[in-house]
Amino acid sequence: MRVVTVEQHGKTYVGQWPDADAPIEPFALSPDEAADGILALVDRSVRGEPADLTGERLDPAEVTLLAPVPRPRRNIFCVGKNYHAHAEEFAASGFDSSAKAGAIPPHPIIFSKLPETVIPIGAPILIDATVSEAVDYEAELAVIIGRAGRAVARRDALRHVWGYTLLNDVTARDLQGRHSQWLIGKSQDSFCPMGPAAVTADEIDLADTQVRCWVNQELRQDANTAQLIFDVPTLIETISAGITLLPGDVIATGTPAGVGIGFDPPRYLSPGDLVAMEIAPIGCLTNPVMRA
């Protein structure tokens, strides 16, 4: 099932939307539930309550797409250096504080982004030149947790997944290098475009899903989730070892090679650029770049 969060005439809806040629079919949710986006469906699933359709049909041309999770309930868990080729390009960039341990990390590198970074399709990625002039893009498959768990064994991990979405882990590389830890460079306002939809777990083949990114129609990133260093079950096992994962938590699984820092010289984003990312079952996430 492919699900979107949308707004029409000041009202928020969560609905299933099979494809761009189909109408959006809203679920029967209270206004408070709908404000949480697809997390309302996650919560219903936890409680064992069905989410029935209203029978309405919304014209996609007449709604505004919001992020599927308009505001995560806590920081987004993120994973660094999780595709082999990207680990090599980042280790060579000079911005990798973990490079002394080798290009390929022996264990998952986990950091976070603030919830307020999330923006929807079409909203601008903002570059504040007084803060950073080295803003980069990172296309990533993101996991949406549907069932709480602590010390989740790898073999059981996928039972805790509700579904997946697509996000852009926008990064200020100069801040990332300056502060060694990555929170500030990853958590600037507007630095997490998300969407355009979320899909339930059965829609994604983790062994064969393509992740692509274009900047100004130039293909920059093109890789397959089969190339992940640490797969989704391993990431869930790692994070939940001592941290209780909660329904609605979001885990960004890492970005492939082809980010701006990987070019010589680097090819960072500039005002006027257009970034487009695609994971076929989820859709295409497009955001312009503007000066703050």
PDB file of C-alpha atoms in Angstrom:
ATOM      1  CA  MET A   1       0.000   0.000   0.000  1.00  0.00           C
ATOM      2  CA  ARG A   2       1.245   3.481  -0.922  1.00  0.00           C
ATOM      3  CA  VAL A   3       0.101   6.217   1.445  1.00  0.00           C
ATOM      4  CA  VAL A   4       0.320  10.012   1.375  1.00  0.00           C
ATOM      5  CA  THR A   5      -0.387  12.878   3.735  1.00  0.00           C
ATOM      6  CA  VAL A   6      -2.056  15.814   1.989  1.00  0.00           C
ATOM      7  CA  GLU A   7      -3.769  19.103   2.711  1.00  0.00           C
ATOM      8  CA  GLN A   8      -6.853  20.515   1.019  1.00  0.00           C
ATOM      9  CA  HIS A   9      -8.689  23.674   2.043  1.00  0.00           C
ATOM     10  CA  GLY A  10      -6.875  23.744   5.374  1.00  0.00           C
ATOM     11  CA  LYS A  11      -7.739  20.140   6.243  1.00  0.00           C
ATOM     12  CA  THR A  12      -5.171  17.345   6.498  1.00  0.00           C
ATOM     13  CA  TYR A  13      -5.888  13.891   5.117  1.00  0.00           C
ATOM     14  CA  VAL A  14      -4.021  10.596   5.125  1.00  0.00           C
ATOM     15  CA  GLY A  15      -4.969   8.420   2.204  1.00  0.00           C
ATOM     16  CA  GLN A  16      -3.928   5.574  -0.010  1.00  0.00           C
ATOM     17  CA  TRP A  17      -2.706   6.605  -3.450  1.00  0.00           C
ATOM     18  CA  PRO A  18      -1.711   3.699  -5.690  1.00  0.00           C
ATOM     19  CA  ASP A  19      -0.226   5.875  -8.443  1.00  0.00           C
ATOM     20  CA  ALA A  20      -0.289   9.348  -9.964  1.00  0.00           C
ATOM     21  CA  ASP A  21      -3.239   8.519 -12.234  1.00  0.00           C
ATOM     22  CA  ALA A  22      -5.454   7.350  -9.376  1.00  0.00           C
ATOM     23  CA  PRO A  23      -7.491   9.407  -6.893  1.00  0.00           C
ATOM     24  CA  ILE A  24      -6.404   9.634  -3.269  1.00  0.00           C
ATOM     25  CA  GLU A  25      -8.697   7.660  -0.951  1.00  0.00           C
ATOM     26  CA  PRO A  26      -8.676   9.123   2.585  1.00  0.00           C
ATOM     27  CA  PHE A  27      -8.806   7.084   5.753  1.00  0.00           C
ATOM     28  CA  ALA A  28     -11.388   7.871   8.416  1.00  0.00           C
ATOM     29  CA  LEU A  29      -9.166   9.643  10.941  1.00  0.00           C
ATOM     30  CA  SER A  30      -9.789  12.416  13.440  1.00  0.00           C
ATOM     31  CA  PRO A  31      -8.126  15.797  12.716  1.00  0.00           C
ATOM     32  CA  ASP A  32      -5.595  15.131  15.498  1.00  0.00           C
ATOM     33  CA  GLU A  33      -4.742  11.747  14.026  1.00  0.00           C
ATOM     34  CA  ALA A  34      -4.409  13.100  10.485  1.00  0.00           C
ATOM     35  CA  ALA A  35      -2.031  15.803  11.702  1.00  0.00           C
ATOM     36  CA  ASP A  36       0.440  13.016  12.531  1.00  0.00           C
ATOM     37  CA  GLY A  37       0.405  11.802   8.929  1.00  0.00           C
ATOM     38  CA  ILE A  38       1.036   8.122   8.379  1.00  0.00           C
ATOM     39  CA  LEU A  39       1.966   7.769  12.062  1.00  0.00           C
ATOM     40  CA  ALA A  40      -1.793   7.633  12.628  1.00  0.00           C
ATOM     41  CA  LEU A  41      -1.870   4.373  10.670  1.00  0.00           C
ATOM     42  CA  VAL A  42       1.121   3.086  12.623  1.00  0.00           C
ATOM     43  CA  ASP A  43      -0.675   3.862  15.887  1.00  0.00           C
ATOM     44  CA  ARG A  44      -3.859   2.174  14.685  1.00  0.00           C
ATOM     45  CA  SER A  45      -1.834  -0.898  13.776  1.00  0.00           C
ATOM     46  CA  VAL A  46      -0.233  -1.003  17.244  1.00  0.00           C
ATOM     47  CA  ARG A  47      -3.666  -0.881  18.860  1.00  0.00           C
ATOM     48  CA  GLY A  48      -5.062  -3.477  16.489  1.00  0.00           C
ATOM     49  CA  GLU A  49      -7.639  -1.004  15.198  1.00  0.00           C
ATOM     50  CA  PRO A  50      -8.535  -0.885  11.508  1.00  0.00           C
ATOM     51  CA  ALA A  51      -8.248   2.318   9.515  1.00  0.00           C
ATOM     52  CA  ASP A  52     -11.294   2.319   7.283  1.00  0.00           C
ATOM     53  CA  LEU A  53     -11.630   4.394   4.129  1.00  0.00           C
ATOM     54  CA  THR A  54     -14.173   7.213   4.076  1.00  0.00           C
ATOM     55  CA  GLY A  55     -15.299   6.533   0.519  1.00  0.00           C
ATOM     56  CA  GLU A  56     -14.187  10.006  -0.580  1.00  0.00           C
ATOM     57  CA  ARG A  57     -11.984  10.566  -3.606  1.00  0.00           C
ATOM     58  CA  LEU A  58      -9.490  13.437  -3.675  1.00  0.00           C
ATOM     59  CA  ASP A  59      -8.106  14.746  -6.949  1.00  0.00           C
ATOM     60  CA  PRO A  60      -4.280  14.753  -6.657  1.00  0.00           C
ATOM     61  CA  ALA A  61      -4.195  17.972  -8.704  1.00  0.00           C
ATOM     62  CA  GLU A  62      -6.244  19.737  -6.023  1.00  0.00           C
ATOM     63  CA  VAL A  63      -4.247  18.841  -2.915  1.00  0.00           C
ATOM     64  CA  THR A  64      -0.875  19.799  -1.474  1.00  0.00           C
ATOM     65  CA  LEU A  65       1.436  16.921  -0.634  1.00  0.00           C
ATOM     66  CA  LEU A  66       2.896  17.049   2.863  1.00  0.00           C
ATOM     67  CA  ALA A  67       5.730  14.921   4.185  1.00  0.00           C
ATOM     68  CA  PRO A  68       4.301  11.468   4.993  1.00  0.00           C
ATOM     69  CA  VAL A  69       5.559  12.016   8.558  1.00  0.00           C
ATOM     70  CA  PRO A  70       5.111  15.796   8.884  1.00  0.00           C
ATOM     71  CA  ARG A  71       7.012  15.878  12.163  1.00  0.00           C
ATOM     72  CA  PRO A  72       8.744  12.790  13.555  1.00  0.00           C
ATOM     73  CA  ARG A  73       8.136  12.299  17.267  1.00  0.00           C
ATOM     74  CA  ARG A  74      11.838  12.266  18.039  1.00  0.00           C
ATOM     75  CA  ASN A  75      15.158  12.576  16.242  1.00  0.00           C
ATOM     76  CA  ILE A  76      15.582  10.650  13.007  1.00  0.00           C
ATOM     77  CA  PHE A  77      18.146   7.870  13.349  1.00  0.00           C
ATOM     78  CA  CYS A  78      20.673   8.089  10.498  1.00  0.00           C
ATOM     79  CA  VAL A  79      23.454   5.839   9.262  1.00  0.00           C
ATOM     80  CA  GLY A  80      26.782   7.049   7.890  1.00  0.00           C
ATOM     81  CA  LYS A  81      28.958   5.349   5.275  1.00  0.00           C
ATOM     82  CA  ASN A  82      26.611   2.470   4.552  1.00  0.00           C
ATOM     83  CA  TYR A  83      27.263   1.861   0.844  1.00  0.00           C
ATOM     84  CA  HIS A  84      30.706   0.546  -0.111  1.00  0.00           C
ATOM     85  CA  ALA A  85      31.464   3.088  -2.853  1.00  0.00           C
ATOM     86  CA  HIS A  86      30.200   6.011  -0.772  1.00  0.00           C
ATOM     87  CA  ALA A  87      32.309   4.913   2.202  1.00  0.00           C
ATOM     88  CA  GLU A  88      35.375   5.072  -0.061  1.00  0.00           C
ATOM     89  CA  GLU A  89      34.514   8.489  -1.541  1.00  0.00           C
ATOM     90  CA  PHE A  90      33.738   9.971   1.867  1.00  0.00           C
ATOM     91  CA  ALA A  91      36.885   8.584   3.493  1.00  0.00           C
ATOM     92  CA  ALA A  92      38.878  10.325   0.729  1.00  0.00           C
ATOM     93  CA  SER A  93      37.079  13.651   1.183  1.00  0.00           C
ATOM     94  CA  GLY A  94      38.883  14.863   4.297  1.00  0.00           C
ATOM     95  CA  PHE A  95      35.579  15.388   6.149  1.00  0.00           C
ATOM     96  CA  ASP A  96      35.376  11.888   7.631  1.00  0.00           C
ATOM     97  CA  SER A  97      36.143  11.940  11.352  1.00  0.00           C
ATOM     98  CA  SER A  98      35.978   8.120  11.417  1.00  0.00           C
ATOM     99  CA  ALA A  99      38.435   7.545   8.547  1.00  0.00           C
ATOM    100  CA  LYS A 100      41.241   6.433  10.880  1.00  0.00           C
ATOM    101  CA  ALA A 101      39.308   3.209  11.435  1.00  0.00           C
ATOM    102  CA  GLY A 102      39.289   2.575   7.673  1.00  0.00           C
ATOM    103  CA  ALA A 103      36.995   3.485   4.803  1.00  0.00           C
ATOM    104  CA  ILE A 104      34.581   0.613   5.492  1.00  0.00           C
ATOM    105  CA  PRO A 105      33.290   0.897   9.068  1.00  0.00           C
ATOM    106  CA  PRO A 106      33.463  -2.252  11.217  1.00  0.00           C
ATOM    107  CA  HIS A 107      30.151  -1.327  12.865  1.00  0.00           C
ATOM    108  CA  PRO A 108      27.243   0.899  11.807  1.00  0.00           C
ATOM    109  CA  ILE A 109      27.860   4.625  12.312  1.00  0.00           C
ATOM    110  CA  ILE A 110      24.709   6.076  13.885  1.00  0.00           C
ATOM    111  CA  PHE A 111      23.862   9.775  14.257  1.00  0.00           C
ATOM    112  CA  SER A 112      20.634  11.789  14.207  1.00  0.00           C
ATOM    113  CA  LYS A 113      18.769  14.699  12.627  1.00  0.00           C
ATOM    114  CA  LEU A 114      16.287  16.916  14.455  1.00  0.00           C
ATOM    115  CA  PRO A 115      12.564  16.379  13.695  1.00  0.00           C
ATOM    116  CA  GLU A 116      12.155  20.008  12.639  1.00  0.00           C
ATOM    117  CA  THR A 117      14.371  19.457   9.592  1.00  0.00           C
ATOM    118  CA  VAL A 118      11.571  17.645   7.737  1.00  0.00           C
ATOM    119  CA  ILE A 119      10.020  19.379   4.723  1.00  0.00           C
ATOM    120  CA  PRO A 120       7.712  18.014   1.984  1.00  0.00           C
ATOM    121  CA  ILE A 121       8.129  17.622  -1.744  1.00  0.00           C
ATOM    122  CA  GLY A 122       8.359  21.005  -3.461  1.00  0.00           C
ATOM    123  CA  ALA A 123       9.499  22.927  -0.393  1.00  0.00           C
ATOM    124  CA  PRO A 124      12.870  24.660  -0.737  1.00  0.00           C
ATOM    125  CA  ILE A 125      16.140  23.421   0.696  1.00  0.00           C
ATOM    126  CA  LEU A 126      17.493  26.615   2.255  1.00  0.00           C
ATOM    127  CA  ILE A 127      21.125  27.646   2.055  1.00  0.00           C
ATOM    128  CA  ASP A 128      22.209  30.263   4.574  1.00  0.00           C
ATOM    129  CA  ALA A 129      25.530  31.504   3.220  1.00  0.00           C
ATOM    130  CA  THR A 130      26.381  33.018   6.606  1.00  0.00           C
ATOM    131  CA  VAL A 131      26.339  29.496   8.082  1.00  0.00           C
ATOM    132  CA  SER A 132      27.473  27.152   5.288  1.00  0.00           C
ATOM    133  CA  GLU A 133      28.446  27.244   1.637  1.00  0.00           C
ATOM    134  CA  ALA A 134      29.105  23.498   1.363  1.00  0.00           C
ATOM    135  CA  VAL A 135      25.595  22.027   1.314  1.00  0.00           C
ATOM    136  CA  ASP A 136      25.317  18.494  -0.055  1.00  0.00           C
ATOM    137  CA  TYR A 137      22.530  16.065  -1.000  1.00  0.00           C
ATOM    138  CA  GLU A 138      22.081  12.417   0.064  1.00  0.00           C
ATOM    139  CA  ALA A 139      19.301  10.168  -1.271  1.00  0.00           C
ATOM    140  CA  GLU A 140      18.252   7.512   1.230  1.00  0.00           C
ATOM    141  CA  LEU A 141      15.706   4.786   1.835  1.00  0.00           C
ATOM    142  CA  ALA A 142      14.179   5.347   5.285  1.00  0.00           C
ATOM    143  CA  VAL A 143      12.571   2.746   7.550  1.00  0.00           C
ATOM    144  CA  ILE A 144       9.413   3.512   9.538  1.00  0.00           C
ATOM    145  CA  ILE A 145       9.170   1.437  12.711  1.00  0.00           C
ATOM    146  CA  GLY A 146       5.754  -0.034  13.424  1.00  0.00           C
ATOM    147  CA  ARG A 147       6.331  -2.075  16.559  1.00  0.00           C
ATOM    148  CA  ALA A 148       8.288  -1.164  19.691  1.00  0.00           C
ATOM    149  CA  GLY A 149      11.281  -3.216  20.651  1.00  0.00           C
ATOM    150  CA  ARG A 150      14.507  -3.307  22.629  1.00  0.00           C
ATOM    151  CA  ALA A 151      17.317  -5.781  21.999  1.00  0.00           C
ATOM    152  CA  VAL A 152      15.634  -6.861  18.777  1.00  0.00           C
ATOM    153  CA  ALA A 153      17.414  -9.835  17.233  1.00  0.00           C
ATOM    154  CA  ARG A 154      18.394  -9.497  13.597  1.00  0.00           C
ATOM    155  CA  ARG A 155      16.209 -12.473  12.656  1.00  0.00           C
ATOM    156  CA  ASP A 156      13.145 -10.712  14.112  1.00  0.00           C
ATOM    157  CA  ALA A 157      13.931  -7.179  13.012  1.00  0.00           C
ATOM    158  CA  LEU A 158      11.700  -6.897   9.941  1.00  0.00           C
ATOM    159  CA  ARG A 159       8.675  -7.780  12.070  1.00  0.00           C
ATOM    160  CA  HIS A 160       9.139  -4.348  13.641  1.00  0.00           C
ATOM    161  CA  VAL A 161       8.960  -2.458  10.323  1.00  0.00           C
ATOM    162  CA  TRP A 162       5.713  -0.770   9.268  1.00  0.00           C
ATOM    163  CA  GLY A 163       7.051   0.554   5.999  1.00  0.00           C
ATOM    164  CA  TYR A 164       9.454   2.822   4.157  1.00  0.00           C
ATOM    165  CA  THR A 165       9.815   6.304   2.734  1.00  0.00           C
ATOM    166  CA  LEU A 166      12.418   8.343   0.842  1.00  0.00           C
ATOM    167  CA  LEU A 167      14.399  11.217   2.306  1.00  0.00           C
ATOM    168  CA  ASN A 168      17.225  13.565   1.450  1.00  0.00           C
ATOM    169  CA  ASP A 169      19.810  13.704   4.246  1.00  0.00           C
ATOM    170  CA  VAL A 170      20.973  17.210   3.332  1.00  0.00           C
ATOM    171  CA  THR A 171      24.337  17.992   4.933  1.00  0.00           C
ATOM    172  CA  ALA A 172      26.481  21.074   5.519  1.00  0.00           C
ATOM    173  CA  ARG A 173      29.890  19.481   4.903  1.00  0.00           C
ATOM    174  CA  ASP A 174      31.906  22.347   6.384  1.00  0.00           C
ATOM    175  CA  LEU A 175      29.916  22.156   9.631  1.00  0.00           C
ATOM    176  CA  GLN A 176      30.242  18.381   9.609  1.00  0.00           C
ATOM    177  CA  GLY A 177      34.018  18.695   9.383  1.00  0.00           C
ATOM    178  CA  ARG A 178      34.321  21.577  11.830  1.00  0.00           C
ATOM    179  CA  HIS A 179      32.350  19.969  14.653  1.00  0.00           C
ATOM    180  CA  SER A 180      33.461  16.320  14.143  1.00  0.00           C
ATOM    181  CA  GLN A 181      30.073  15.161  15.396  1.00  0.00           C
ATOM    182  CA  TRP A 182      27.419  15.466  12.688  1.00  0.00           C
ATOM    183  CA  LEU A 183      24.268  16.764  14.401  1.00  0.00           C
ATOM    184  CA  ILE A 184      24.724  20.462  13.561  1.00  0.00           C
ATOM    185  CA  GLY A 185      25.728  19.871   9.942  1.00  0.00           C
ATOM    186  CA  LYS A 186      22.791  17.517   9.427  1.00  0.00           C
ATOM    187  CA  SER A 187      20.102  19.439  11.323  1.00  0.00           C
ATOM    188  CA  GLN A 188      19.910  22.858   9.705  1.00  0.00           C
ATOM    189  CA  ASP A 189      16.387  24.060   8.922  1.00  0.00           C
ATOM    190  CA  SER A 190      14.937  22.344   5.806  1.00  0.00           C
ATOM    191  CA  PHE A 191      17.678  19.680   5.719  1.00  0.00           C
ATOM    192  CA  CYS A 192      15.366  16.642   5.518  1.00  0.00           C
ATOM    193  CA  PRO A 193      13.025  16.604   2.511  1.00  0.00           C
ATOM    194  CA  MET A 194      10.801  13.528   2.869  1.00  0.00           C
ATOM    195  CA  GLY A 195       8.263  11.829   0.629  1.00  0.00           C
ATOM    196  CA  PRO A 196       6.364  12.073  -1.562  1.00  0.00           C
ATOM    197  CA  ALA A 197       4.757   8.974  -0.047  1.00  0.00           C
ATOM    198  CA  ALA A 198       5.327   6.091   2.327  1.00  0.00           C
ATOM    199  CA  VAL A 199       4.770   2.453   1.466  1.00  0.00           C
ATOM    200  CA  THR A 200       4.018  -0.555   3.630  1.00  0.00           C
ATOM    201  CA  ALA A 201       6.806  -3.053   4.154  1.00  0.00           C
ATOM    202  CA  ASP A 202       5.528  -5.492   1.525  1.00  0.00           C
ATOM    203  CA  GLU A 203       6.117  -2.915  -1.243  1.00  0.00           C
ATOM    204  CA  ILE A 204       9.929  -2.825  -0.899  1.00  0.00           C
ATOM    205  CA  ASP A 205      12.376  -5.597  -1.787  1.00  0.00           C
ATOM    206  CA  LEU A 206      15.365  -4.791   0.401  1.00  0.00           C
ATOM    207  CA  ALA A 207      17.537  -7.093  -1.690  1.00  0.00           C
ATOM    208  CA  ASP A 208      16.781  -5.202  -4.901  1.00  0.00           C
ATOM    209  CA  THR A 209      15.584  -1.600  -4.669  1.00  0.00           C
ATOM    210  CA  GLN A 210      17.157   1.161  -6.718  1.00  0.00           C
ATOM    211  CA  VAL A 211      17.978   4.546  -5.144  1.00  0.00           C
ATOM    212  CA  ARG A 212      18.601   7.422  -7.577  1.00  0.00           C
ATOM    213  CA  CYS A 213      19.307  11.155  -7.367  1.00  0.00           C
ATOM    214  CA  TRP A 214      19.504  13.855 -10.017  1.00  0.00           C
ATOM    215  CA  VAL A 215      20.737  17.434  -9.652  1.00  0.00           C
ATOM    216  CA  ASN A 216      19.461  19.681 -12.438  1.00  0.00           C
ATOM    217  CA  GLN A 217      18.503  16.524 -14.380  1.00  0.00           C
ATOM    218  CA  GLU A 218      22.054  15.124 -14.161  1.00  0.00           C
ATOM    219  CA  LEU A 219      22.078  11.638 -12.650  1.00  0.00           C
ATOM    220  CA  ARG A 220      24.436  11.765  -9.659  1.00  0.00           C
ATOM    221  CA  GLN A 221      23.483   8.741  -7.526  1.00  0.00           C
ATOM    222  CA  ASP A 222      22.340   5.351  -8.815  1.00  0.00           C
ATOM    223  CA  ALA A 223      22.716   2.317  -6.546  1.00  0.00           C
ATOM    224  CA  ASN A 224      20.842  -0.665  -5.192  1.00  0.00           C
ATOM    225  CA  THR A 225      19.999  -1.535  -1.595  1.00  0.00           C
ATOM    226  CA  ALA A 226      21.728  -4.865  -2.231  1.00  0.00           C
ATOM    227  CA  GLN A 227      24.941  -2.827  -1.911  1.00  0.00           C
ATOM    228  CA  LEU A 228      24.313  -1.768   1.678  1.00  0.00           C
ATOM    229  CA  ILE A 229      27.189  -2.584   4.030  1.00  0.00           C
ATOM    230  CA  PHE A 230      24.809  -3.102   6.957  1.00  0.00           C
ATOM    231  CA  ASP A 231      21.317  -4.223   5.975  1.00  0.00           C
ATOM    232  CA  VAL A 232      18.088  -3.072   7.593  1.00  0.00           C
ATOM    233  CA  PRO A 233      17.841  -5.988  10.090  1.00  0.00           C
ATOM    234  CA  THR A 234      21.413  -5.270  11.234  1.00  0.00           C
ATOM    235  CA  LEU A 235      20.630  -1.571  11.697  1.00  0.00           C
ATOM    236  CA  ILE A 236      17.542  -2.345  13.776  1.00  0.00           C
ATOM    237  CA  GLU A 237      19.472  -4.846  15.883  1.00  0.00           C
ATOM    238  CA  THR A 238      22.280  -2.310  16.414  1.00  0.00           C
ATOM    239  CA  ILE A 239      20.099   0.661  17.376  1.00  0.00           C
ATOM    240  CA  SER A 240      17.759  -1.341  19.598  1.00  0.00           C
ATOM    241  CA  ALA A 241      20.626  -2.760  21.652  1.00  0.00           C
ATOM    242  CA  GLY A 242      19.964  -0.578  24.693  1.00  0.00           C
ATOM    243  CA  ILE A 243      17.632   1.910  22.981  1.00  0.00           C
ATOM    244  CA  THR A 244      13.956   1.066  22.789  1.00  0.00           C
ATOM    245  CA  LEU A 245      12.710   1.670  19.279  1.00  0.00           C
ATOM    246  CA  LEU A 246       9.208   3.141  19.280  1.00  0.00           C
ATOM    247  CA  PRO A 247       6.401   2.979  16.732  1.00  0.00           C
ATOM    248  CA  GLY A 248       6.884   5.864  14.311  1.00  0.00           C
ATOM    249  CA  ASP A 249      10.662   6.041  14.650  1.00  0.00           C
ATOM    250  CA  VAL A 250      12.403   6.760  11.351  1.00  0.00           C
ATOM    251  CA  ILE A 251      15.760   5.231  10.384  1.00  0.00           C
ATOM    252  CA  ALA A 252      17.566   6.621   7.319  1.00  0.00           C
ATOM    253  CA  THR A 253      19.695   3.785   5.974  1.00  0.00           C
ATOM    254  CA  GLY A 254      22.580   5.705   4.359  1.00  0.00           C
ATOM    255  CA  THR A 255      23.350   7.182   0.952  1.00  0.00           C
ATOM    256  CA  PRO A 256      25.065   5.772  -2.143  1.00  0.00           C
ATOM    257  CA  ALA A 257      28.132   7.175  -3.905  1.00  0.00           C
ATOM    258  CA  GLY A 258      27.774  10.268  -6.054  1.00  0.00           C
ATOM    259  CA  VAL A 259      27.264  12.957  -3.421  1.00  0.00           C
ATOM    260  CA  GLY A 260      28.760  16.397  -4.044  1.00  0.00           C
ATOM    261  CA  ILE A 261      31.725  15.884  -1.710  1.00  0.00           C
ATOM    262  CA  GLY A 262      32.791  12.909  -3.809  1.00  0.00           C
ATOM    263  CA  PHE A 263      33.674  15.036  -6.852  1.00  0.00           C
ATOM    264  CA  ASP A 264      37.011  16.795  -7.380  1.00  0.00           C
ATOM    265  CA  PRO A 265      36.386  19.638  -6.900  1.00  0.00           C
ATOM    266  CA  PRO A 266      33.228  19.102  -4.805  1.00  0.00           C
ATOM    267  CA  ARG A 267      29.910  19.897  -6.469  1.00  0.00           C
ATOM    268  CA  TYR A 268      27.772  21.356  -3.714  1.00  0.00           C
ATOM    269  CA  LEU A 269      24.239  22.653  -4.052  1.00  0.00           C
ATOM    270  CA  SER A 270      23.621  26.265  -5.047  1.00  0.00           C
ATOM    271  CA  PRO A 271      20.508  28.451  -5.043  1.00  0.00           C
ATOM    272  CA  GLY A 272      18.593  27.731  -8.230  1.00  0.00           C
ATOM    273  CA  ASP A 273      19.424  24.018  -8.294  1.00  0.00           C
ATOM    274  CA  LEU A 274      16.728  21.351  -8.425  1.00  0.00           C
ATOM    275  CA  VAL A 275      17.247  18.054  -6.590  1.00  0.00           C
ATOM    276  CA  ALA A 276      15.163  15.019  -7.556  1.00  0.00           C
ATOM    277  CA  MET A 277      15.340  11.615  -5.882  1.00  0.00           C
ATOM    278  CA  GLU A 278      13.487   8.423  -6.691  1.00  0.00           C
ATOM    279  CA  ILE A 279      12.707   5.035  -5.233  1.00  0.00           C
ATOM    280  CA  ALA A 280      10.169   3.607  -7.662  1.00  0.00           C
ATOM    281  CA  PRO A 281       7.509   2.226  -5.275  1.00  0.00           C
ATOM    282  CA  ILE A 282       7.629   5.444  -3.207  1.00  0.00           C
ATOM    283  CA  GLY A 283       7.877   8.023  -5.994  1.00  0.00           C
ATOM    284  CA  CYS A 284      10.019  11.009  -6.917  1.00  0.00           C
ATOM    285  CA  LEU A 285      10.965  13.591  -4.282  1.00  0.00           C
ATOM    286  CA  THR A 286      11.801  16.948  -5.881  1.00  0.00           C
ATOM    287  CA  ASN A 287      12.973  20.073  -4.049  1.00  0.00           C
ATOM    288  CA  PRO A 288      14.365  23.395  -5.299  1.00  0.00           C
ATOM    289  CA  VAL A 289      17.372  24.996  -3.611  1.00  0.00           C
ATOM    290  CA  MET A 290      16.977  28.595  -2.440  1.00  0.00           C
ATOM    291  CA  ARG A 291      18.958  31.115  -0.461  1.00  0.00           C
ATOM    292  CA  ALA A 292      17.671  31.535   3.079  1.00  0.00           C
TER     293      ALA A 292
END
